[in-house]
XYZ file of C-alpha atoms in Angstrom:
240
model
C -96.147 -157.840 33.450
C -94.360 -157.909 36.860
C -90.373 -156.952 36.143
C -87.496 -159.004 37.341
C -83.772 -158.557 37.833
C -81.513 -161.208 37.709
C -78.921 -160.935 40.765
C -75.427 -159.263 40.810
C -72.331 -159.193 43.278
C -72.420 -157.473 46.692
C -72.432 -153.870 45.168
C -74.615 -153.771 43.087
C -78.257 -154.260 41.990
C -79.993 -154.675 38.933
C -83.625 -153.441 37.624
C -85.828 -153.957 34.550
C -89.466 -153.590 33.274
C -91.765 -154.868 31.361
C -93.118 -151.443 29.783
C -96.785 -150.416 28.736
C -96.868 -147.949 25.590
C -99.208 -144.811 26.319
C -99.514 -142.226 28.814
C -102.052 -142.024 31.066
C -103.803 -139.230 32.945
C -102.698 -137.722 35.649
C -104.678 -138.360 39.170
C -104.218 -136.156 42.305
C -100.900 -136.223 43.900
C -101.263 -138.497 47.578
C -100.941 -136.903 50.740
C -97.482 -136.581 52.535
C -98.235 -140.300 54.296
C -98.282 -141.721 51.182
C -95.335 -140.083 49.402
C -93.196 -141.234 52.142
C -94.448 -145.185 52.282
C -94.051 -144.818 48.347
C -90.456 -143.031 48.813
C -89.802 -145.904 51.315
C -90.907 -148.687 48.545
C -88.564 -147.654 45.568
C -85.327 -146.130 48.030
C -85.184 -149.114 50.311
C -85.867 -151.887 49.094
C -84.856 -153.839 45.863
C -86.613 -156.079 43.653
C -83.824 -158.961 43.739
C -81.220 -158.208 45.479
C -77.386 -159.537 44.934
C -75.889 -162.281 46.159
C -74.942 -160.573 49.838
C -78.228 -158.725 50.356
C -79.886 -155.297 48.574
C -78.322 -152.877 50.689
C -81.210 -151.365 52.440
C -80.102 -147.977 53.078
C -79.601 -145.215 50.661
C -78.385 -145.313 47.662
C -77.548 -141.903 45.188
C -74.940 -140.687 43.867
C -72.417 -138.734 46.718
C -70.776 -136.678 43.786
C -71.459 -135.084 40.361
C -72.905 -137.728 37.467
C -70.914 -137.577 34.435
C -73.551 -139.297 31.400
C -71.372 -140.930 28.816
C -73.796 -142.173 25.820
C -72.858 -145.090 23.677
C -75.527 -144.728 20.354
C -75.165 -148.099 18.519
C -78.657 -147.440 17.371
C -79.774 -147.476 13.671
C -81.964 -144.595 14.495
C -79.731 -141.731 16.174
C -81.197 -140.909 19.352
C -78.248 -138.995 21.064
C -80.250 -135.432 21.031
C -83.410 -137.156 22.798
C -81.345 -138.593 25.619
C -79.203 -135.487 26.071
C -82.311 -133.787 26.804
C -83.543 -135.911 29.233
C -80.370 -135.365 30.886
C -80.007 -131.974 30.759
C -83.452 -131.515 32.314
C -82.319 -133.278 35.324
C -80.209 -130.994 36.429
C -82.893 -128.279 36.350
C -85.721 -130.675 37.836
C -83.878 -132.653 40.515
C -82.341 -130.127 43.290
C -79.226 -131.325 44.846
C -78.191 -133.558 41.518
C -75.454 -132.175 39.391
C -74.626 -133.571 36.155
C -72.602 -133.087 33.146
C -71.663 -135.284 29.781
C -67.970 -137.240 30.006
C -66.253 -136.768 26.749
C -64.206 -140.070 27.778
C -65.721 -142.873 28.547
C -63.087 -143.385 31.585
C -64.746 -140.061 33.345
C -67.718 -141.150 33.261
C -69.438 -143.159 36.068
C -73.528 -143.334 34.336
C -73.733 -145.001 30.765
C -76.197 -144.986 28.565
C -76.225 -147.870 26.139
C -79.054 -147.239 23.313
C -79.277 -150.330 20.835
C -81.642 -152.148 18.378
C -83.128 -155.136 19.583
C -81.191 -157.115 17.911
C -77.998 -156.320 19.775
C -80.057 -156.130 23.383
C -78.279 -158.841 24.500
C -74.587 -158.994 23.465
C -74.443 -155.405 24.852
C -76.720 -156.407 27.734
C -73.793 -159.461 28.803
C -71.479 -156.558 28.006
C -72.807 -154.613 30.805
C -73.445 -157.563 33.014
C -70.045 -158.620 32.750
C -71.280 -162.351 31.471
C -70.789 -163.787 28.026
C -73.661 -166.417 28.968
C -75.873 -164.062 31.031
C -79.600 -164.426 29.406
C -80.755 -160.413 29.572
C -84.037 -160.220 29.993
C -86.491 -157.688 29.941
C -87.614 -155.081 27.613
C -84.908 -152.619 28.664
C -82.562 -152.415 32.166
C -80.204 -150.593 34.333
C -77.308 -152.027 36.306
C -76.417 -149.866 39.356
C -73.260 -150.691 41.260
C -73.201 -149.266 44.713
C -71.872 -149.397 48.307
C -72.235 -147.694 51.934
C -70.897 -144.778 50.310
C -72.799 -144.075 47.239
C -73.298 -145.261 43.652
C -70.045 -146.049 41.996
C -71.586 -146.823 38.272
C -74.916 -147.114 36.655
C -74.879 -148.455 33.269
C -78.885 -148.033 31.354
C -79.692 -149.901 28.119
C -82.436 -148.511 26.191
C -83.899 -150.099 22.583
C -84.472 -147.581 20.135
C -86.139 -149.310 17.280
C -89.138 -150.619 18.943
C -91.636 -147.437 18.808
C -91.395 -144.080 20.341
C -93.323 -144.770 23.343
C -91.264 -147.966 24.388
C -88.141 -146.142 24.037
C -89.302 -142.822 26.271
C -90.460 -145.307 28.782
C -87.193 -146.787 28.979
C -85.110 -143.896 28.937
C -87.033 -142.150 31.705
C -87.748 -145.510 33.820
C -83.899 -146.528 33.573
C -82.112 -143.324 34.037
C -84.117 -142.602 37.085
C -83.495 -145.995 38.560
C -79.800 -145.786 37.827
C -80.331 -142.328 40.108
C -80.975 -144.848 43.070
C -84.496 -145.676 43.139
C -83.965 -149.901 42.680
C -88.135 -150.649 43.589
C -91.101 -150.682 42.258
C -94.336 -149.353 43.269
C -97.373 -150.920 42.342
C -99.026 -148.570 44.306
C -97.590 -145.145 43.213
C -100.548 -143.302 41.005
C -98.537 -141.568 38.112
C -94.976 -143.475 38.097
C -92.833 -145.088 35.969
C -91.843 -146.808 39.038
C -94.872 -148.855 38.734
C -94.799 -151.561 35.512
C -99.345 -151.160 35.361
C -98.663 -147.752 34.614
C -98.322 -146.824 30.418
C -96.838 -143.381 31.538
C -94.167 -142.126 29.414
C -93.402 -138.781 31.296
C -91.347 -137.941 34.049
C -94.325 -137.023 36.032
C -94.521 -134.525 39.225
C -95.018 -137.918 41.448
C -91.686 -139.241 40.398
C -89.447 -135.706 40.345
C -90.861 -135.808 44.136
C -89.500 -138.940 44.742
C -85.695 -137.631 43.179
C -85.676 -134.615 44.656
C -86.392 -136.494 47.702
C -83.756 -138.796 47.555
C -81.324 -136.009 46.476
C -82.267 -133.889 49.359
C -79.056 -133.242 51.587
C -80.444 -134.486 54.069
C -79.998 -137.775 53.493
C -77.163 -139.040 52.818
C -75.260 -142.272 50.961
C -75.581 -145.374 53.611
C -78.018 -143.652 55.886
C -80.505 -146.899 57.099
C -84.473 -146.715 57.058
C -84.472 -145.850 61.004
C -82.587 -142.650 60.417
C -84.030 -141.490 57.025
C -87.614 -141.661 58.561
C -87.105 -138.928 61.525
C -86.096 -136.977 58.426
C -88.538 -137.850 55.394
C -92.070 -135.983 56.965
C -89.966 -132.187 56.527
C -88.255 -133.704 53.756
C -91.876 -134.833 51.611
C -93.759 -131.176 52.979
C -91.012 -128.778 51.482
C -90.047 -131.175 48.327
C -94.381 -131.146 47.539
C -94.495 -127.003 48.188
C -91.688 -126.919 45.933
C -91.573 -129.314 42.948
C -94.072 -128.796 40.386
């Protein structure tokens, strides 16, 4: 099932999905034409946008992201999501991050809950005590010209294993920037008829191509695409 958003103020967007269970196999990785017009999908555009417009221009984080996990969980899942996190550091080139021990340092949240508490820390999030979350799981990303200011990711835990890796990896990433999907993309959790629960070599291309230095926080479509042809050769020879 298609995901939706439901829309936010002028800085910021919001994206959620409808998640498939099981991972599938891998197909070959699309030539350089194809990473880009995929790149293009999930970093420009926006499945709803706010109430002033999606921002079509690049979004990412301009400075270091400081995770802060909330675990209201009744099955502790703090070591899985650290891990996640840690390995983005390592996988994503030109990302830095680090864990806030306050929760006023930190500018990414992770909220994991049970089901039952989805939406009273969903309206939490959304800033709405009658907001209707839907959704199986979402990310709220608050951003301007000059970067993302806050991401804030809530994850169910007590659902099954596969729901919650496809959550934590689907969110997390899209609180990174990425606010599309891709229908298209082969082996993505950017696209909701995928049942991959993996952060696959398709989608650390797609970071470490928005991360790249080249591009920058704000920079439009116009500019970004004299760029993204270098940008998808060295990130493909690189990323494995």
């Amino acid at each position: 099932m298609s995901p939706s958003r439901f829309p936010t103020n002028a800085l910021a967007g919001l994206v959620l999905g409808m998640l498939a269970l099981h991972p599938a196999a891998a197909r070959p990785l699309p030539d350089d034409a194809a990473l880009i017009a995929g790149f293009e999908t999930i970093v420009f555009g926006t499945e709803i946008g706010g109430f002033f417009g999606s921002g079509r221009y690049v979004r990412k984080f301009s400075e270091p992201v400081r995770f802060y996990i909330e675990d209201r969980a009744s099955k502790p899942r703090i070591p899985a999501v650290r891990r996640f996190i840690r390995s983005l550091g390592r996988e994503i080139a030109g990302l830095k991050t680090g864990f806030a021990r306050r929760e006023r340092d930190a500018n990414f949240f992770v909220h994991v809950v049970d089901r039952a508490d989805y939406q009273a820390v969903g309206r939490r999030i959304y800033g709405s005590p009658f907001a209707r979350v839907p959704g199986e799981c979402v990310v709220r990303v608050q951003f301007g010209r000059s970067g993302i200011v806050r991401s804030d990711a809530l994850i169910v835990s007590d659902e099954g294993e596969g729901l919650f890796q496809r959550c934590l990896i689907e969110e997390v990433l899209q609180g990174l920037g990425p606010l599309d999907d891709n229908p298209a993309a082969p082996d993505s959790v950017f696209n909701d008829g995928s049942d991959l629960t993996v952060f696959t070599r398709y989608d650390k291309i797609m970071l470490n191509m928005l991360y790249d230095g080249r591009l920058s926080p704000g920079m439009n479509l116009e500019a970004a695409r004299a760029l993204l042809p270098e940008i998808a050769r060295s990130t493909r020879r690189r990323v494995r």
